[in-house]
PDB file of C-alpha atoms in Angstrom:
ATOM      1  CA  UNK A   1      11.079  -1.382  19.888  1.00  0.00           C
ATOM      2  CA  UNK A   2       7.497  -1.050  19.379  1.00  0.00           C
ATOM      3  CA  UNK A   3       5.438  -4.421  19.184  1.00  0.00           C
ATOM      4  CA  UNK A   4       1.808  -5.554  19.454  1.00  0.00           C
ATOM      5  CA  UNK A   5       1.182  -8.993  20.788  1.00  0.00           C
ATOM      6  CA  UNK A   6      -2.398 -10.505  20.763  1.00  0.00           C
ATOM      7  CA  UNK A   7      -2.643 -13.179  23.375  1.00  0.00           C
ATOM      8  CA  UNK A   8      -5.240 -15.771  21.636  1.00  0.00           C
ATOM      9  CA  UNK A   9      -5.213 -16.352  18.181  1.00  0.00           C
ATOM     10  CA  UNK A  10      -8.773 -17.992  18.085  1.00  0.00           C
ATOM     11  CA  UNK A  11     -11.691 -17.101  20.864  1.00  0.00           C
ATOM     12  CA  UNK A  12     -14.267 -18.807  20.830  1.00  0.00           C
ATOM     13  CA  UNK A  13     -17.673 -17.996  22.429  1.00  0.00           C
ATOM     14  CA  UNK A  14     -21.389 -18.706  22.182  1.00  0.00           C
ATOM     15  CA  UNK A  15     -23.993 -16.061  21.044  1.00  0.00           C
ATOM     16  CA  UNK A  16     -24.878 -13.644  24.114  1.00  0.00           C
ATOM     17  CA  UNK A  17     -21.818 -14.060  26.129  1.00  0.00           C
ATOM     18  CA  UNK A  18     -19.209 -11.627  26.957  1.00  0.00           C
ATOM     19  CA  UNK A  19     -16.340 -11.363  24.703  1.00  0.00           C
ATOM     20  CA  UNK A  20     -12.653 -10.555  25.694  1.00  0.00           C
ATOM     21  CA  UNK A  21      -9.998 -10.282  23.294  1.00  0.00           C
ATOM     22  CA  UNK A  22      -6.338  -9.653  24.862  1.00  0.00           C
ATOM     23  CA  UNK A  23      -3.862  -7.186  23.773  1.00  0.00           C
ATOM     24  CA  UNK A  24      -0.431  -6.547  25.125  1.00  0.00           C
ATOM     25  CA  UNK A  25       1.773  -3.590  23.560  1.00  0.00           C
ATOM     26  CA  UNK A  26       5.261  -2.618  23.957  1.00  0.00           C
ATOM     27  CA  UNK A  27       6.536   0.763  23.549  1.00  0.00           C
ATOM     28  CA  UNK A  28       8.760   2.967  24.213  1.00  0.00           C
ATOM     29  CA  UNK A  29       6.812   6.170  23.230  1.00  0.00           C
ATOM     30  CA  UNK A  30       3.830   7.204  23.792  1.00  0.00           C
ATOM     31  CA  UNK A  31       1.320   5.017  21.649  1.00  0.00           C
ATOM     32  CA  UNK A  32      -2.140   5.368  20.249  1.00  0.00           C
ATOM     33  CA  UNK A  33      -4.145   2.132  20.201  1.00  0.00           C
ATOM     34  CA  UNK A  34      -6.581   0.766  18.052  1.00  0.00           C
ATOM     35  CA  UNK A  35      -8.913  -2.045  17.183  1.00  0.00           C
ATOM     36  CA  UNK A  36      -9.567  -3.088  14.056  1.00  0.00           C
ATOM     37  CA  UNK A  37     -12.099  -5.956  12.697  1.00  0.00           C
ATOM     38  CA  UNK A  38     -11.519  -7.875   9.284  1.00  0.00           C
ATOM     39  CA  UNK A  39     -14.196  -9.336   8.324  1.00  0.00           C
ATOM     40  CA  UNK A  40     -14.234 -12.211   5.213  1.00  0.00           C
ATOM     41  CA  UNK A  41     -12.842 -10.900   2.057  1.00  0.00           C
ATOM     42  CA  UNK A  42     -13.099  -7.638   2.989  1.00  0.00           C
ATOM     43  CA  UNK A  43     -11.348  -4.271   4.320  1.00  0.00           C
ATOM     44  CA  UNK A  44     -10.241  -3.161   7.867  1.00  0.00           C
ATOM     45  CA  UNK A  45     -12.791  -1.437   9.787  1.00  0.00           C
ATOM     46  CA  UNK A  46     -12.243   0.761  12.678  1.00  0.00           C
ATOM     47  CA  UNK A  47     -14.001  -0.659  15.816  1.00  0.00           C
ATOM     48  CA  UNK A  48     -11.985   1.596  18.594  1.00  0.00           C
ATOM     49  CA  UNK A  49      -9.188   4.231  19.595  1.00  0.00           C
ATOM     50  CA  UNK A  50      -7.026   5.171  22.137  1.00  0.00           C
ATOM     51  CA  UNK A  51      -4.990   8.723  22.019  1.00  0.00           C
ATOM     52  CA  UNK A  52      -4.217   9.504  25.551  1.00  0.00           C
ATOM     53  CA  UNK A  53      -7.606  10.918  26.457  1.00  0.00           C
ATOM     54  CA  UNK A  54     -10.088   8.338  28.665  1.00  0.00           C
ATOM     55  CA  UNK A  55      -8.517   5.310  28.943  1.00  0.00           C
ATOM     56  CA  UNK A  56     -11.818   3.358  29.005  1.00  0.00           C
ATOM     57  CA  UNK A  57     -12.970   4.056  25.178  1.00  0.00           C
ATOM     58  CA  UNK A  58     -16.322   2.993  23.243  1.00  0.00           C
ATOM     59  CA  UNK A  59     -16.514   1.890  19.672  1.00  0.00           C
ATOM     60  CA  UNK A  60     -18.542   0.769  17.163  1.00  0.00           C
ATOM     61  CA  UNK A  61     -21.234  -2.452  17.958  1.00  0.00           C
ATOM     62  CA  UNK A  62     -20.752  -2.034  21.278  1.00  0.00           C
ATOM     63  CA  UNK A  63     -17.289  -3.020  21.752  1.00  0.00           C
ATOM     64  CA  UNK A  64     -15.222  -1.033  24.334  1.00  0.00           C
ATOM     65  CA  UNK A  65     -11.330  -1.182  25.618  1.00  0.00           C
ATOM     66  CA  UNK A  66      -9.116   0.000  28.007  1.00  0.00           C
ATOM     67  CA  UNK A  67      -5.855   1.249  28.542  1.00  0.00           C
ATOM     68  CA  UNK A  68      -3.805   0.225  31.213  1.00  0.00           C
ATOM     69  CA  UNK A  69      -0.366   1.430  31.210  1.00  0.00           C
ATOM     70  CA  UNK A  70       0.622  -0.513  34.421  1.00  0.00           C
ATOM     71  CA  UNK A  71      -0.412  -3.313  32.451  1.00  0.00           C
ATOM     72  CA  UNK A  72       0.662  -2.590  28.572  1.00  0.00           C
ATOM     73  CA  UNK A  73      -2.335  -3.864  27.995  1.00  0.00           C
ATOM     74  CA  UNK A  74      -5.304  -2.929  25.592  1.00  0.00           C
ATOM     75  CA  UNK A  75      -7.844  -5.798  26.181  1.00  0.00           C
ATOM     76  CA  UNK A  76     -11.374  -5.273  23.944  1.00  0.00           C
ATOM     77  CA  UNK A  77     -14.399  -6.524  25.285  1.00  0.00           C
ATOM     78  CA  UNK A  78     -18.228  -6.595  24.598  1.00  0.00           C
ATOM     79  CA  UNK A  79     -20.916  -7.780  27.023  1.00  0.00           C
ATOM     80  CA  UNK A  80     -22.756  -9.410  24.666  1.00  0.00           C
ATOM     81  CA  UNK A  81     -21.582 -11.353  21.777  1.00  0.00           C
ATOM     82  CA  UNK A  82     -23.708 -11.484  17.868  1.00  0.00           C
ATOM     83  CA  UNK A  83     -23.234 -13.909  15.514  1.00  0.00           C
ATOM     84  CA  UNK A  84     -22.471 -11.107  13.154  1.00  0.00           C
ATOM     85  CA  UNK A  85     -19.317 -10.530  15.405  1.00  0.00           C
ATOM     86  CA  UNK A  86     -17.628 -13.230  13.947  1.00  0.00           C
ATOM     87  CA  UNK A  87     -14.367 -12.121  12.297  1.00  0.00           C
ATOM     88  CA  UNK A  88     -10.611 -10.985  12.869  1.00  0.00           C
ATOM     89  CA  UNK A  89      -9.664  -8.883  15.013  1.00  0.00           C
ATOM     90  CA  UNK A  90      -6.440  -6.858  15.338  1.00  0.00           C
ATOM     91  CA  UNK A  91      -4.861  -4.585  17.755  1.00  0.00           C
ATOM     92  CA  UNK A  92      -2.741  -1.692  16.344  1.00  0.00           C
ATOM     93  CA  UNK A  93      -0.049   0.368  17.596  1.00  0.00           C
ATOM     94  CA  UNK A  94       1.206   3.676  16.202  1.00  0.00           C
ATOM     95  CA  UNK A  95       3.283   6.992  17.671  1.00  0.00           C
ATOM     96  CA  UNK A  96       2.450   9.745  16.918  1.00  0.00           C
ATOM     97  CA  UNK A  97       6.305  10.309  15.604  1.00  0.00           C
ATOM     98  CA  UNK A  98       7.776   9.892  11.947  1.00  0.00           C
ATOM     99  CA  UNK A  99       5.792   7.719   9.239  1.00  0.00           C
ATOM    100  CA  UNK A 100       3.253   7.029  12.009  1.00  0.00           C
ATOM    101  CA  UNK A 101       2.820   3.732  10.389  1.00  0.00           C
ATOM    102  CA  UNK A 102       0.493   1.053  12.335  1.00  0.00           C
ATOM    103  CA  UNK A 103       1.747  -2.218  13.541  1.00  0.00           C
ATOM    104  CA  UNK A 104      -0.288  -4.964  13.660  1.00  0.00           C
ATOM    105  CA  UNK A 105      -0.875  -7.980  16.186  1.00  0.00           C
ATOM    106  CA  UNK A 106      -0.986 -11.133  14.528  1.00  0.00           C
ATOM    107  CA  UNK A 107      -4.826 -10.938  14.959  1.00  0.00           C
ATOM    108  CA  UNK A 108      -7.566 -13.173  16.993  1.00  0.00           C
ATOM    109  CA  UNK A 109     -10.324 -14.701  15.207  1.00  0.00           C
ATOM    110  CA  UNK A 110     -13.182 -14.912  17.210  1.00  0.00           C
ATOM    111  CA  UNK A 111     -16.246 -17.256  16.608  1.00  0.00           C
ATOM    112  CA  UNK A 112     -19.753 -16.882  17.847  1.00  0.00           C
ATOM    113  CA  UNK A 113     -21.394 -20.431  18.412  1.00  0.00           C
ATOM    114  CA  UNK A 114     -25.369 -20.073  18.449  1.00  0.00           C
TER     115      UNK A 114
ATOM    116  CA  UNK B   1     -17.494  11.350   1.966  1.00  0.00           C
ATOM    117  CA  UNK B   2     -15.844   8.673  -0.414  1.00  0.00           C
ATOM    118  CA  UNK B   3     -14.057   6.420   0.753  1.00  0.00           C
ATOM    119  CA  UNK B   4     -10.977   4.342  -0.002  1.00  0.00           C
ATOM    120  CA  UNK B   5     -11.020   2.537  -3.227  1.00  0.00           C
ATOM    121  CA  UNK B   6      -8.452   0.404  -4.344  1.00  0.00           C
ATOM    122  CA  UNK B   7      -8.092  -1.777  -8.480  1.00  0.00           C
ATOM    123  CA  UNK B   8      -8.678  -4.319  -9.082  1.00  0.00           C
ATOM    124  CA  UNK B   9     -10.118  -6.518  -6.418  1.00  0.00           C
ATOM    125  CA  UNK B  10      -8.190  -9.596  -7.302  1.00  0.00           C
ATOM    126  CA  UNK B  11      -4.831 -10.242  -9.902  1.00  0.00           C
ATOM    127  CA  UNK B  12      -2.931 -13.290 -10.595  1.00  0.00           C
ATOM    128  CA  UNK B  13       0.513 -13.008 -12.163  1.00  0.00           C
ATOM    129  CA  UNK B  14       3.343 -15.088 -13.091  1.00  0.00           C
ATOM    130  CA  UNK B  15       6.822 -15.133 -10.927  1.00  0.00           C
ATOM    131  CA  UNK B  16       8.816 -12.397 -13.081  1.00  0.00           C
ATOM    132  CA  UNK B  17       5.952 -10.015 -13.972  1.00  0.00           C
ATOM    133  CA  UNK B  18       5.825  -6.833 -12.485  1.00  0.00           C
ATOM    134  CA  UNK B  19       2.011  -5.226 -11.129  1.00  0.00           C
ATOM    135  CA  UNK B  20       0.945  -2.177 -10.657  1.00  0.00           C
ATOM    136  CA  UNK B  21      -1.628  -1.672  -7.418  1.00  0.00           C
ATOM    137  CA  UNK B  22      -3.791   1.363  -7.329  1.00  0.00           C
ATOM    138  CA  UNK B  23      -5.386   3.172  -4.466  1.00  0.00           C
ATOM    139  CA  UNK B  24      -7.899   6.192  -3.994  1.00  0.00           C
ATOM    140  CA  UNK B  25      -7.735   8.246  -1.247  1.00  0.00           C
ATOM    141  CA  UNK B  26     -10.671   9.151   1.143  1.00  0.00           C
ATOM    142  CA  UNK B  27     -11.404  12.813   0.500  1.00  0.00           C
ATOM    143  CA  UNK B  28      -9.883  15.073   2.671  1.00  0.00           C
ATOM    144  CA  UNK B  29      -7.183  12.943   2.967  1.00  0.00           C
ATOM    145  CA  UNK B  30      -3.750  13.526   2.247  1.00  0.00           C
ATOM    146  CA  UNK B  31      -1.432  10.208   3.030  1.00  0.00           C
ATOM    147  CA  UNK B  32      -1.565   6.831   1.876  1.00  0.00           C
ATOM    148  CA  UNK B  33      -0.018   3.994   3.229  1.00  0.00           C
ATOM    149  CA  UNK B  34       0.215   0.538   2.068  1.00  0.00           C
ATOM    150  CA  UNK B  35       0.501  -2.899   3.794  1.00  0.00           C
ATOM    151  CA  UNK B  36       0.995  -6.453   2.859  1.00  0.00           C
ATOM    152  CA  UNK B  37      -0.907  -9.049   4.616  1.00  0.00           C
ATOM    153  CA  UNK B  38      -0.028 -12.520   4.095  1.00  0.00           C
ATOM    154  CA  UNK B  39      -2.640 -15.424   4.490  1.00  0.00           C
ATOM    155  CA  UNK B  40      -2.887 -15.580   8.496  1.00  0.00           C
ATOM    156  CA  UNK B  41      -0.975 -12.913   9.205  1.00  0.00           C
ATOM    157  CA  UNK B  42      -1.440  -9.142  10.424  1.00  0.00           C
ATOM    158  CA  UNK B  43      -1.009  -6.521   8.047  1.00  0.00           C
ATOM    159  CA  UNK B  44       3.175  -5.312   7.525  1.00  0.00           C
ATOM    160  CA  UNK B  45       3.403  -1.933   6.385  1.00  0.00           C
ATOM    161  CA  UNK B  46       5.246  -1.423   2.959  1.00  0.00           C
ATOM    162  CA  UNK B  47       5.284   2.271   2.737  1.00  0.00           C
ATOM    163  CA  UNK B  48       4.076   5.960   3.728  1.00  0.00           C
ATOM    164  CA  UNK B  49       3.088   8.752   0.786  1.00  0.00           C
ATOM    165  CA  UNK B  50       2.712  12.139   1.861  1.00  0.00           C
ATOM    166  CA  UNK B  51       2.535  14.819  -0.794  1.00  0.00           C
ATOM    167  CA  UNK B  52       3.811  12.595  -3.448  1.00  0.00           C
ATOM    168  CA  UNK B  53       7.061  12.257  -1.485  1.00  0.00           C
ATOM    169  CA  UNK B  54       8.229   8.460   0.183  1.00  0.00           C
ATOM    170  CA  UNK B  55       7.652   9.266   4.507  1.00  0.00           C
ATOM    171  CA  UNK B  56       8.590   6.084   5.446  1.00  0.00           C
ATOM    172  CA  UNK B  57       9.656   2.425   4.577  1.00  0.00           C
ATOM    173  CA  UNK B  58       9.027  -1.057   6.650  1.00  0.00           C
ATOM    174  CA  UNK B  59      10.979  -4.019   6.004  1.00  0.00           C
ATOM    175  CA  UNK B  60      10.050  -4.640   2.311  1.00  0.00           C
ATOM    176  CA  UNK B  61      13.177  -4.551  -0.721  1.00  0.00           C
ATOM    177  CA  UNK B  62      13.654  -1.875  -3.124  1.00  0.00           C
ATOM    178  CA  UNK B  63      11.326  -3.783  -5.935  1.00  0.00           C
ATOM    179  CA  UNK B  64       8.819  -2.321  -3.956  1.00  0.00           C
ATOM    180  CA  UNK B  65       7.738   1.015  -4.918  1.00  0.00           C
ATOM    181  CA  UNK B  66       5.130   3.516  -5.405  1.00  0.00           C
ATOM    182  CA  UNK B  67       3.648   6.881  -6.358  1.00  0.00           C
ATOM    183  CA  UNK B  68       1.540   9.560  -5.112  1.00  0.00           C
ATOM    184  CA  UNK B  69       0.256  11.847  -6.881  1.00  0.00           C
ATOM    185  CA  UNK B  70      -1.493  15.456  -6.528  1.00  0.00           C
ATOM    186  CA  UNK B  71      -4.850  14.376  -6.259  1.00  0.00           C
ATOM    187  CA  UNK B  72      -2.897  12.032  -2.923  1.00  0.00           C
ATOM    188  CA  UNK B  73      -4.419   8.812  -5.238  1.00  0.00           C
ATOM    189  CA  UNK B  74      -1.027   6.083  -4.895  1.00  0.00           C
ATOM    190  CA  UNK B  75       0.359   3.314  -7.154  1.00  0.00           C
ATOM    191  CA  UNK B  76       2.154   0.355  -5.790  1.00  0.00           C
ATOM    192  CA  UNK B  77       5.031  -1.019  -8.271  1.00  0.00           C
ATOM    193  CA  UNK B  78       6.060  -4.662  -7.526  1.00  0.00           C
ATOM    194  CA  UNK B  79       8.733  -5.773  -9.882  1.00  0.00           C
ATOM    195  CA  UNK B  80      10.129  -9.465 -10.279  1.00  0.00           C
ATOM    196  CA  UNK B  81       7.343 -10.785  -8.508  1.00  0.00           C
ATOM    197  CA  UNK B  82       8.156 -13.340  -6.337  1.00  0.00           C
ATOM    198  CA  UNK B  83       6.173 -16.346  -4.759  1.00  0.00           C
ATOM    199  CA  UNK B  84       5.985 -15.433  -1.472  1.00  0.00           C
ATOM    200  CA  UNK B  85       4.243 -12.082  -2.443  1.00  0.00           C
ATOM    201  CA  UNK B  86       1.311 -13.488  -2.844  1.00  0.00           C
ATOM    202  CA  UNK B  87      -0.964 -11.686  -0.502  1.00  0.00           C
ATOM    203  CA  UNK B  88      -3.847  -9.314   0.191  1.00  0.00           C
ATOM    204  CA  UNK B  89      -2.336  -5.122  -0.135  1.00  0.00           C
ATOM    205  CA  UNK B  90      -4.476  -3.242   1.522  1.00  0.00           C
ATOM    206  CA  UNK B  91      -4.045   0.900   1.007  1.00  0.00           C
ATOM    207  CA  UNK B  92      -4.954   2.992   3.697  1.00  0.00           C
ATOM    208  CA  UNK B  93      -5.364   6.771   3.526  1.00  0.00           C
ATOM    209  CA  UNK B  94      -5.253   9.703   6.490  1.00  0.00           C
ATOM    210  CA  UNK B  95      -4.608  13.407   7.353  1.00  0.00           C
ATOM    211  CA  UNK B  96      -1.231  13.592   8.849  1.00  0.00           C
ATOM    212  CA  UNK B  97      -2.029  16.582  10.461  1.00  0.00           C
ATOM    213  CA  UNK B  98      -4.570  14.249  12.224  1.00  0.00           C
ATOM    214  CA  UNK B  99      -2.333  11.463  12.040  1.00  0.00           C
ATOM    215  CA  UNK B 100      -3.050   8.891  15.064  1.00  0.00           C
ATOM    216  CA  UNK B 101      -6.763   9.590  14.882  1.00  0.00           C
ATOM    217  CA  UNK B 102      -8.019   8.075  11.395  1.00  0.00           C
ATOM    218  CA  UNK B 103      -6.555   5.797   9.212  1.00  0.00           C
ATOM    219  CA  UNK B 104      -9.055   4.592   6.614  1.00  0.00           C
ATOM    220  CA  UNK B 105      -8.611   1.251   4.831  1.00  0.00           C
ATOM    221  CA  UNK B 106      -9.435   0.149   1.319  1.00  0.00           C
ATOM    222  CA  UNK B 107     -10.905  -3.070   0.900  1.00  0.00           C
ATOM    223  CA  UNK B 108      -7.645  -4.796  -1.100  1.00  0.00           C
ATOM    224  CA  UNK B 109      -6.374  -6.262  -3.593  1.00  0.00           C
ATOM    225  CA  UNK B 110      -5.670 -10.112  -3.812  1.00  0.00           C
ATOM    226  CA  UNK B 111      -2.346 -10.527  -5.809  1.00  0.00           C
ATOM    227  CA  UNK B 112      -1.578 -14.380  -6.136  1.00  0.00           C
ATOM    228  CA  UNK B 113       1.758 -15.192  -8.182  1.00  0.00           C
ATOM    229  CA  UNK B 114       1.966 -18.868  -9.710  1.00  0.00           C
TER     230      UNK B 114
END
């Protein structure tokens, strides 16, 4: 069965420090990864992907993850954290198989203290 | 490059009623997906449209439905609405051929039922 499970539902940091943001997957294909930020009252935006190239990947705001297979794990991270980083924050799992639909983690909502 | 739009932003119904959700799809693009996100929760996908034919179904019942149609825009159908979906549906649209690389997400509609 294929399952996300995000490790913290609330992270809090203050403004400038690193961020970390766990993920653990479970799969039994091959998956492609993602990370996804959900800001207020608004849409999902794309921050990051995985799909079996590098398994240290760069996104958007300078948010990176990697892939560790030994670990099932899919951990995001950014050295330095904004108050505009303040949001949701899901990790995603799809195959690249049938309906390819995404499955979500139940999300981490991080806060940025000034 | 348009994105995804979805109408309208926010609906409140009455347990019974049936709604109908409508999505855009990002040009280019030529499956939509939908998902349900309850308050707190991490997105559940409904279904998968590609070329105006059902690709896949999550865990939702049969008063669920939808549409695609040639110009890959979707409709969601909920009939006998029910408390408990009361939530945010969020449409997302991508190029299957691509599929595992870009998934682009409307910004939802809020359906409350009373």
């Amino acid at each position: 069965a294929q399952s996300v499970t995000q490790l913290d539902s609330h992270v809090s940091v203050s403004e400038g420090t690193p961020v970390l943001l766990r993920c653990n997957y479970s799969s039994s294909y091959s998956p492609s990864l993602f990370w996804y930020v959900q800001h207020p009252n608004k849409g999902l935006q794309l921050l990051l992907k995985y799909t079996s190239a590098a398994t240290l990947v760069k996104g958007i705001n300078g948010f990176e993850a990697e892939f560790k297979k030994s670990e099932t794990s899919f951990h995001l991270t950014k050295p330095s954290a904004h108050m505009s980083d303040a949001a949701e924050y899901f990790c995603v799992v799809t195959f690249l198989t049938g309906a390819n639909n995404l499955f979500f983690g139940t999300g981490t909502r991080l806060t940025v203290i000034p | 490059e348009t994105g995804v739009t979805q109408s309208p932003t926010h609906l409140i119904k009455t347990r019974g009623q049936q709604v109908t959700l409508r999505c855009s799809s990002q040009s280019g693009h030529n499956t939509v997906s939908w998902y349900q996100q309850a308050l707190g929760q991490g997105p559940q996908f409904i279904f998968q449209y590609y070329r105006e034919e059902e690709n896949g179904r999550g865990n939702f019942p049969p008063r669920f439905s939808g549409l695609q149609f040639p110009n890959y825009s979707s409709e969601l159908n909920v009939n006998a609405l029910e408390l408990d979906d009361s939530a945010l549906y969020l449409c997302a649209s991508s190029s299957l051929t691509g599929r595992g690389y870009g998934y682009t997400f409307g910004s939802g509609t809020r359906l409350t039922v009373v």
